[in-house]
mmCIF file of C-alpha atoms in Angstrom:
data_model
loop_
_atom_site.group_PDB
_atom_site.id
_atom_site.type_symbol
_atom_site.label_atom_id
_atom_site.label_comp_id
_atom_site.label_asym_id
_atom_site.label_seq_id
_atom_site.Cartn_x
_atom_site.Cartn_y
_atom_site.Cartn_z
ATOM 1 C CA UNK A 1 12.934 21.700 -32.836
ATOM 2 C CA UNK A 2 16.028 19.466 -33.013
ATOM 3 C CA UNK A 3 17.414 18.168 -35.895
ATOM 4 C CA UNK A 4 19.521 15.545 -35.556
ATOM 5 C CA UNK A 5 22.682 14.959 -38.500
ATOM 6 C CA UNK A 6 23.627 11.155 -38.365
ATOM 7 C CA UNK A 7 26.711 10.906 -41.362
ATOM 8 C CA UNK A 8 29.083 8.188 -41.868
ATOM 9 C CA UNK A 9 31.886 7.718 -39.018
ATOM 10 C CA UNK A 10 34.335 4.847 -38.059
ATOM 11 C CA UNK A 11 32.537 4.360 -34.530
ATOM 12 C CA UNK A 12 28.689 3.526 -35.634
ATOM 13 C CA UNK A 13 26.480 2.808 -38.871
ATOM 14 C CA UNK A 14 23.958 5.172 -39.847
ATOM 15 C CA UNK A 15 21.519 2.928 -38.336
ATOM 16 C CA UNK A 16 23.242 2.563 -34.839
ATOM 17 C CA UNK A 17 23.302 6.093 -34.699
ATOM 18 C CA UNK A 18 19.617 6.211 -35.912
ATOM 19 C CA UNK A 19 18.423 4.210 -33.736
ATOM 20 C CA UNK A 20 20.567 5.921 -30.607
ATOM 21 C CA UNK A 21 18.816 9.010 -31.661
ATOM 22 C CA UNK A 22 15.641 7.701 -31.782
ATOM 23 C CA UNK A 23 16.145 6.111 -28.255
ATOM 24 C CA UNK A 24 16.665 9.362 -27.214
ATOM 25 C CA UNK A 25 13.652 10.622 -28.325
ATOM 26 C CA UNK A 26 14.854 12.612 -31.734
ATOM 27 C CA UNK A 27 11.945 13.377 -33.542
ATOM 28 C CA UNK A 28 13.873 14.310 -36.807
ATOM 29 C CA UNK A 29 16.631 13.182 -38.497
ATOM 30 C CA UNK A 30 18.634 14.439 -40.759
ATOM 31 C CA UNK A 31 21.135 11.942 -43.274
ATOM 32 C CA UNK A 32 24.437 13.343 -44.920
ATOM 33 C CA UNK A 33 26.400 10.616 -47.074
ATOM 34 C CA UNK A 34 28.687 13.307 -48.510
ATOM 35 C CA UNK A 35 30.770 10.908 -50.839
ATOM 36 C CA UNK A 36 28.224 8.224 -51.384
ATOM 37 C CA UNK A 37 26.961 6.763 -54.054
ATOM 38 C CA UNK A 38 23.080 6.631 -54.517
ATOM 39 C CA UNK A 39 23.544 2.509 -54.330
ATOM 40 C CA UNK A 40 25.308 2.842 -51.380
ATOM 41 C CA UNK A 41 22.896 5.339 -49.717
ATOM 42 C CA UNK A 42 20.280 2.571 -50.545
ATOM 43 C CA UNK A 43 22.231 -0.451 -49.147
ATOM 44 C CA UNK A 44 23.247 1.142 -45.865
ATOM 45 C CA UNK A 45 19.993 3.158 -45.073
ATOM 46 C CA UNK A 46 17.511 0.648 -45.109
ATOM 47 C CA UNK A 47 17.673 -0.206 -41.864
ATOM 48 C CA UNK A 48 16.889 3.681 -40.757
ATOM 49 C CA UNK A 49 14.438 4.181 -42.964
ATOM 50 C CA UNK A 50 12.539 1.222 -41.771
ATOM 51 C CA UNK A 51 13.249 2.652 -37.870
ATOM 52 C CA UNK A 52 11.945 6.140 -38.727
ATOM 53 C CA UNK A 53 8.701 4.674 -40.484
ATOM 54 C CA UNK A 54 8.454 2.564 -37.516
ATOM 55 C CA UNK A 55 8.550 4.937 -35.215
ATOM 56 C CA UNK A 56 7.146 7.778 -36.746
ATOM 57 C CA UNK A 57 10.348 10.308 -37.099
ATOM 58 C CA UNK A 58 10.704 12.382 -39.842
ATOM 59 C CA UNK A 59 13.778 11.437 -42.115
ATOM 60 C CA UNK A 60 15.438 13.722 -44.392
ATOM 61 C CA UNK A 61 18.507 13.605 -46.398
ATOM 62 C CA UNK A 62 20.894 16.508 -47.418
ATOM 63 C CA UNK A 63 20.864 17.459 -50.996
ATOM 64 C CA UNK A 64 19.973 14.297 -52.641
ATOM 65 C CA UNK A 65 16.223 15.057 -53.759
ATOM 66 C CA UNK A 66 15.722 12.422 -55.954
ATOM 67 C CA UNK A 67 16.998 9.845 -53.982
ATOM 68 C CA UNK A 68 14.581 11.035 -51.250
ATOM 69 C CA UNK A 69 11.910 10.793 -53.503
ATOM 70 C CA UNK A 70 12.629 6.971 -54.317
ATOM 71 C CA UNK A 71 13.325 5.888 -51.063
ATOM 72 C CA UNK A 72 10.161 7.467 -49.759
ATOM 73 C CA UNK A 73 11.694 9.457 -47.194
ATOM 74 C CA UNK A 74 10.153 13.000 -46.219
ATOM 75 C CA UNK A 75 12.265 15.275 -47.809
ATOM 76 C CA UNK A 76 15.593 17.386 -48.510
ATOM 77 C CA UNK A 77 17.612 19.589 -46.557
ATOM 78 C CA UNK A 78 19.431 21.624 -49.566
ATOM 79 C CA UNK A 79 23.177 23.180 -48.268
ATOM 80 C CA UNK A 80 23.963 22.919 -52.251
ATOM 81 C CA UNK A 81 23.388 26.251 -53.474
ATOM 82 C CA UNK A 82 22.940 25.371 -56.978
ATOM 83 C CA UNK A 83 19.264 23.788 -55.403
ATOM 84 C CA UNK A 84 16.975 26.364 -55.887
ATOM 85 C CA UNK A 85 13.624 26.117 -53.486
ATOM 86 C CA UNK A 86 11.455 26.926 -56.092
ATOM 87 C CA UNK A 87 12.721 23.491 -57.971
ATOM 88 C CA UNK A 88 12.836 21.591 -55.428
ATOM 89 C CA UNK A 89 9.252 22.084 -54.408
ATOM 90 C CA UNK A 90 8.009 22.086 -58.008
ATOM 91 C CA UNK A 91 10.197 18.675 -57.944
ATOM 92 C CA UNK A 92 8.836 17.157 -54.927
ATOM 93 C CA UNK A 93 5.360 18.495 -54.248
ATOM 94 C CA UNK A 94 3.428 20.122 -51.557
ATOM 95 C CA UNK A 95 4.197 17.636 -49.080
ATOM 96 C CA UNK A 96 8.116 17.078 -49.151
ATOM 97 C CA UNK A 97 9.386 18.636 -46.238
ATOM 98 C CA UNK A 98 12.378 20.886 -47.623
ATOM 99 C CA UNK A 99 14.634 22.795 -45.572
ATOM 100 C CA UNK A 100 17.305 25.455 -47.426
ATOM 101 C CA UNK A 101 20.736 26.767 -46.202
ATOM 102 C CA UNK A 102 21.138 30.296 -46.237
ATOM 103 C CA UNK A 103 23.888 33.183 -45.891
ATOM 104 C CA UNK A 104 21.377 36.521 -45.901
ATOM 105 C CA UNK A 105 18.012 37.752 -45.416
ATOM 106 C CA UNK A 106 17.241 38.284 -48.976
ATOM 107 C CA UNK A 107 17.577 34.266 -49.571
ATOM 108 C CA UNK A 108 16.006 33.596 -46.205
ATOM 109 C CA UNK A 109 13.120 36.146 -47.263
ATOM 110 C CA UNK A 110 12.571 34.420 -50.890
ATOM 111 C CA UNK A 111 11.839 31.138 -49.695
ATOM 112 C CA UNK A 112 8.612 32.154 -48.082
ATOM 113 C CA UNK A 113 6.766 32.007 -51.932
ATOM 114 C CA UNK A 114 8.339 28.897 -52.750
ATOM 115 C CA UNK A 115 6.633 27.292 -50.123
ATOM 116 C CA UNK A 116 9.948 25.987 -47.993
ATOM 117 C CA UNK A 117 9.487 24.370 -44.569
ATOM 118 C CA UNK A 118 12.495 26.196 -42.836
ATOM 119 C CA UNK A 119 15.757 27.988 -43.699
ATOM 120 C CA UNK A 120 18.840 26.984 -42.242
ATOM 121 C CA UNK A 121 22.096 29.188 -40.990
ATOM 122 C CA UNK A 122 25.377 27.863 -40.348
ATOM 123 C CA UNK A 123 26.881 30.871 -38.483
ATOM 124 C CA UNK A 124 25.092 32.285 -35.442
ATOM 125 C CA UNK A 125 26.096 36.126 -36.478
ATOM 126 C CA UNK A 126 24.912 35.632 -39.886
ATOM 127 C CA UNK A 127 21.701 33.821 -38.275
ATOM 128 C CA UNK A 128 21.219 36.854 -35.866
ATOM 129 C CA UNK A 129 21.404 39.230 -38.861
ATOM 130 C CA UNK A 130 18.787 37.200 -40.784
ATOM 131 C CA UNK A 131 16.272 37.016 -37.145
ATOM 132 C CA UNK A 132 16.353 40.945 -37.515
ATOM 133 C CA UNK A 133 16.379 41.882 -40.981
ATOM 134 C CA UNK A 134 13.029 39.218 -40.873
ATOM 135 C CA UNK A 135 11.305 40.512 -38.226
ATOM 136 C CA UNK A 136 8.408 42.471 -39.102
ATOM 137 C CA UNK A 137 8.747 41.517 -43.226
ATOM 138 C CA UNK A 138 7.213 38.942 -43.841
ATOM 139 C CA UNK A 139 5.373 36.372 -41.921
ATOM 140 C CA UNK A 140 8.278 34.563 -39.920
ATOM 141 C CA UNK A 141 8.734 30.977 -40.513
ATOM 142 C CA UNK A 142 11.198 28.792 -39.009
ATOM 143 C CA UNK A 143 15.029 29.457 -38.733
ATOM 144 C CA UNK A 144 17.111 26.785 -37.928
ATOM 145 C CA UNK A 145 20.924 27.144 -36.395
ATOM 146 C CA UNK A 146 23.245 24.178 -37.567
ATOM 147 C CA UNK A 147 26.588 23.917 -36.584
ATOM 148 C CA UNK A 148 27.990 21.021 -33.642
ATOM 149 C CA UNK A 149 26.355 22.288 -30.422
ATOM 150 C CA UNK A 150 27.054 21.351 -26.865
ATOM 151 C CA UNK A 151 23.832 20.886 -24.615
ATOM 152 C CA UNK A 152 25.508 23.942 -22.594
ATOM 153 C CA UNK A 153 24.568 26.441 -25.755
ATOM 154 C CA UNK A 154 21.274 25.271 -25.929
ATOM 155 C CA UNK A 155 19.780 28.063 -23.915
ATOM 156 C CA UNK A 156 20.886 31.240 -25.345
ATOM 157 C CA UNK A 157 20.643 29.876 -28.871
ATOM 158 C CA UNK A 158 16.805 29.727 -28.080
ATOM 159 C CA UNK A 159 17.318 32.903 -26.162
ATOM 160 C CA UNK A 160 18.442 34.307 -29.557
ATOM 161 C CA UNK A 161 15.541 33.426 -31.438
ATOM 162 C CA UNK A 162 16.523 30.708 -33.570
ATOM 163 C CA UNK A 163 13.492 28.270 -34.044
ATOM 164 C CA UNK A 164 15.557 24.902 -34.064
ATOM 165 C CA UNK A 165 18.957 23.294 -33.781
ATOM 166 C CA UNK A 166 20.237 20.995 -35.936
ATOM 167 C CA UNK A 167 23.347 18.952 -34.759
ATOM 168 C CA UNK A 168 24.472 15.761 -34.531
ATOM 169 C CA UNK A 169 28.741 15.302 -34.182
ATOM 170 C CA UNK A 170 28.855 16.408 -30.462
ATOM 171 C CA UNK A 171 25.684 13.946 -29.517
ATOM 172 C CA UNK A 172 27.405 11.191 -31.643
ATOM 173 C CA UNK A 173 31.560 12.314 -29.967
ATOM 174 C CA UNK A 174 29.183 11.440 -26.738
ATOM 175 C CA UNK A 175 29.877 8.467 -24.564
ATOM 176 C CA UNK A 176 25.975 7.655 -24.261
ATOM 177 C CA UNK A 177 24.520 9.369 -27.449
ATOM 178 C CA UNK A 178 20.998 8.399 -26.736
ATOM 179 C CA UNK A 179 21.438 9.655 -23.144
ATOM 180 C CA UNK A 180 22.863 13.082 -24.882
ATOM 181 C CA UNK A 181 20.281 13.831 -27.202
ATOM 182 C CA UNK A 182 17.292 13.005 -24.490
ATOM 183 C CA UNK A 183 19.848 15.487 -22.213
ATOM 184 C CA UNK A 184 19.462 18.095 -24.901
ATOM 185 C CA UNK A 185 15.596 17.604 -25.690
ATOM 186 C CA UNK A 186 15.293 17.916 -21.834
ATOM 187 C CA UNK A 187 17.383 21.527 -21.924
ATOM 188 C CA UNK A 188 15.368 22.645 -25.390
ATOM 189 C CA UNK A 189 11.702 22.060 -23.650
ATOM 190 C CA UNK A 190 12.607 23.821 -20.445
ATOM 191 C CA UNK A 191 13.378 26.815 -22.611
#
């Protein structure tokens, strides 16, 4: 799995780089408008949302679960950790896809009974300590390593175990970002 973070920059629009990243073949997307306002979320994310319907790739936004709901997009990916998964899915319903940040096991562990798509490290020691503590606990479900990722780590992060990436600043620093995330699909399915 590769999640892909498109966020507000001086070089592209959130749909440029939504569109780059669907071009190269990015099957989810992630939005982050830290700093936003919900008006301007709406006014400069129209465009994407109409690409990711059109093309069929999920679309989620960090921390702004209402604002998903309204704009219809498939769910939340909650790094605020005053979200709690059980709210979130009470909030949104059974088929919101909802992703949560967390730091240990014993968060990582709980979101299995609130029903939570995946749970999401941003430190690869702290995500290796969560892989083992899981294994053999509970049923495991997927654990996704976010942090900005060159197509040369690919490898031994799926070596480690992690069930996804989820990047986007690297692809986007890119002089072809299309060309980078196909590159890095390419490296993840040879794995």
């Amino acid at each position: 799995m590769l999640q892909i973070i498109i966020e507000p920059n001086e070089k592209y629009t959130l749909g440029e780089m939504g569109q780059m990243a669907v071009e190269g073949g990015a099957a989810w997307i992630i939005l982050r408008c830290n700093g936003m306002s919900d008006n301007q979320i709406k006014e400069e994310t129209s465009d994407l949302i109409s690409l990711c319907r059109e093309s069929g790739t999920i679309l989620t936004i960090e921390n702004h679960y209402k604002l998903a709901e309204s704009l219809g997009i498939h769910g939340v990916f909650a790094t605020d950790k005053t979200l709690q998964a059980q709210f979130l899915r009470n909030t949104m319903g059974p088929e919101a896809m909802i992703g949560m940040l967390v730091s240990t096991a014993t968060q990582a562990y709980h979101l299995e009974s609130a029903d939570i798509d995946y749970a999401a490290v941003d430190n690869r020691e702290t995500g290796l300590d969560i892989l083992s503590d899981l294994r053999g606990k509970s049923n495991m479900y997927p654990i996704v390593l976010c942090g900005d990722f060159g197509i040369e780590d690919l490898p031994a992060i799926v070596a480690d175990g992690f069930s996804g990436i989820c990047t986007g600043k690297t692809a986007f620093e890119s002089k072809d970002p299309a060309e980078y995330i196909s590159n890095m699909l390419s490296t993840l399915s040879k794995q």
